[in-house]
Coordinates of C-alpha atoms in Angstrom, one line a residue:
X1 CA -212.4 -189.5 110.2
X2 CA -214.3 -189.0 113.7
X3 CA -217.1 -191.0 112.0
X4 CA -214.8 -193.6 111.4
X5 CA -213.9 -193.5 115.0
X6 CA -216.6 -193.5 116.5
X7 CA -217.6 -196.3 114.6
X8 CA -214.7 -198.3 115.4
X9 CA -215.8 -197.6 119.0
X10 CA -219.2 -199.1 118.5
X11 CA -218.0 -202.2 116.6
X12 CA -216.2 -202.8 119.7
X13 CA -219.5 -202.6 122.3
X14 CA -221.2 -204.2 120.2
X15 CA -221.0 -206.9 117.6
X16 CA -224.1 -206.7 116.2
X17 CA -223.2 -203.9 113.8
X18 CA -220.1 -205.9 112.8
X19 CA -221.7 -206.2 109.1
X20 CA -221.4 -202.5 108.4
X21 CA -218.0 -202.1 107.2
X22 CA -217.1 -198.7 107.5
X23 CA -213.1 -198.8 108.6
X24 CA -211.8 -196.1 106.4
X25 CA -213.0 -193.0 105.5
X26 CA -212.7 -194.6 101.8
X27 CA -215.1 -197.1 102.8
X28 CA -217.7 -195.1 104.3
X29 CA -217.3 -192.6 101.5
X30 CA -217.5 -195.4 98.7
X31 CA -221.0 -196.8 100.7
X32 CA -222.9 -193.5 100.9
X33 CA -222.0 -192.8 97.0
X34 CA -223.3 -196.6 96.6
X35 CA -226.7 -195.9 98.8
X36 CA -227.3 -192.6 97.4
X37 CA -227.2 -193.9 93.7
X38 CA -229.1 -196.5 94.5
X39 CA -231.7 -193.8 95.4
X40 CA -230.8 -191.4 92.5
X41 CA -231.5 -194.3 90.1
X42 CA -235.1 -194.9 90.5
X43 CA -235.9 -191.2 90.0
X44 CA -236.7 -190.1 86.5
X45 CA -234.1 -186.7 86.2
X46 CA -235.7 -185.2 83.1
X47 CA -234.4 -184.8 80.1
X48 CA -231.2 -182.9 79.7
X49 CA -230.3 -183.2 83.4
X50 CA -227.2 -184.1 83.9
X51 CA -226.5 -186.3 87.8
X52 CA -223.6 -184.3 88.9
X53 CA -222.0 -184.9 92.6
X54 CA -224.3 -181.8 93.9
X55 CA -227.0 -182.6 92.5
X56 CA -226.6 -186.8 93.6
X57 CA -225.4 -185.4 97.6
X58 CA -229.0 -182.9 97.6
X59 CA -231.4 -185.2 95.9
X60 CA -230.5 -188.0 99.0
X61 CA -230.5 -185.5 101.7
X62 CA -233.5 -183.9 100.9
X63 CA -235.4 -187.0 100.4
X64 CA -233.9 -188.9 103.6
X65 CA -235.0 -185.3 105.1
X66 CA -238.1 -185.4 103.7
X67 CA -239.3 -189.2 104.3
X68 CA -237.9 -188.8 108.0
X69 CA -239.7 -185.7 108.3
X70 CA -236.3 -183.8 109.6
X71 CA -236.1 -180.0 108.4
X72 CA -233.4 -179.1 106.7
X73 CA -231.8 -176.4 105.2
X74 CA -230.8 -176.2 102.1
X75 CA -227.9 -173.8 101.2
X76 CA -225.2 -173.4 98.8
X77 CA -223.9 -170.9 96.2
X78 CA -226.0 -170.0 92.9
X79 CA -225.7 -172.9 90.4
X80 CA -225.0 -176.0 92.2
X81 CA -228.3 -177.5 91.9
X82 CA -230.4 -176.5 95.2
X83 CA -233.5 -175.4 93.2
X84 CA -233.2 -178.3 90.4
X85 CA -232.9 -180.8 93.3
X86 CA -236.3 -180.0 95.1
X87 CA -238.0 -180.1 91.5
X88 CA -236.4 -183.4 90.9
X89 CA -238.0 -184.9 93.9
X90 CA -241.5 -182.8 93.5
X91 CA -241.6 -184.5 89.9
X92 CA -240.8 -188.3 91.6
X93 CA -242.6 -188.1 95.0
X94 CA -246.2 -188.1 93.4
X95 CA -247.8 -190.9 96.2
X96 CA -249.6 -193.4 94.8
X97 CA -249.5 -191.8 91.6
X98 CA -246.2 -191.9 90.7
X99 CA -244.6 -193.4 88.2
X100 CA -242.0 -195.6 89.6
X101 CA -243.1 -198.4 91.7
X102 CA -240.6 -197.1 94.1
X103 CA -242.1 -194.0 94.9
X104 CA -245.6 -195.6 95.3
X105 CA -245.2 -196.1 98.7
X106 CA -243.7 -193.1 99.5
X107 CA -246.2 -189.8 100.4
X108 CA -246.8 -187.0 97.7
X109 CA -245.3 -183.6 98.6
X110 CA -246.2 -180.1 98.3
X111 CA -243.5 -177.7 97.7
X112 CA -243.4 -174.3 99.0
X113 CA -239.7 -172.5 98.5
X114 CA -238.8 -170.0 99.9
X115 CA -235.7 -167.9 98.5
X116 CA -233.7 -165.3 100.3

């Protein structure tokens, strides 16, 4: 909601950002589930891999964190797809090597985990 607001504040200064409609918290909500499938979809999951909401929400944020080279913590309770989601995205961000076109661009990474 003080996204929202904030937004609504900007809008007003200026203009220019008019496009982005993001009004309600419905609407923002509904365009980050829209950009992060549309990120989700060009990765290959594996087979048997269910895309479940945790799994969607750490697959984005770890690549947005990753391509923007932000650090980022990862942290949540046993089961809810931390470990799966950093495999996923070791699998698909291969460089130029990888097989979707849409990765190509994007650099290879080396995981190193660390679990405590």
């Amino acid at each position: 909601r003080r996204l929202c607001d904030t937004w609504k504040r900007m809008r007003e200064e200026d203009p220019a950002v008019d496009w982005l409609k993001m009004d309600s918290t419905k609407e923002l909500e509904e365009m980050l589930t829209k950009t992060q499938l549309d990120f989700v979809s060009q990765m290959e999951l594996g087979e048997g891999i269910a895309l479940n909401e945790a799994l969607r929400e750490n697959l984005f944020m770890l690549l947005v964190s990753i391509m923007n080279q932000i650090p980022i913590l990862l942290i949540g309770k046993p089961g809810c797809s931390k470990s799966l989601a950093m495999g996923v995205l070791q699998n698909n961000l291969n460089g130029d090597v990888s097989n979707k076109e849409f990765f190509k661009s994007m650099p290879a990474v080396d995981v190193v985990a660390y679990q405590c």
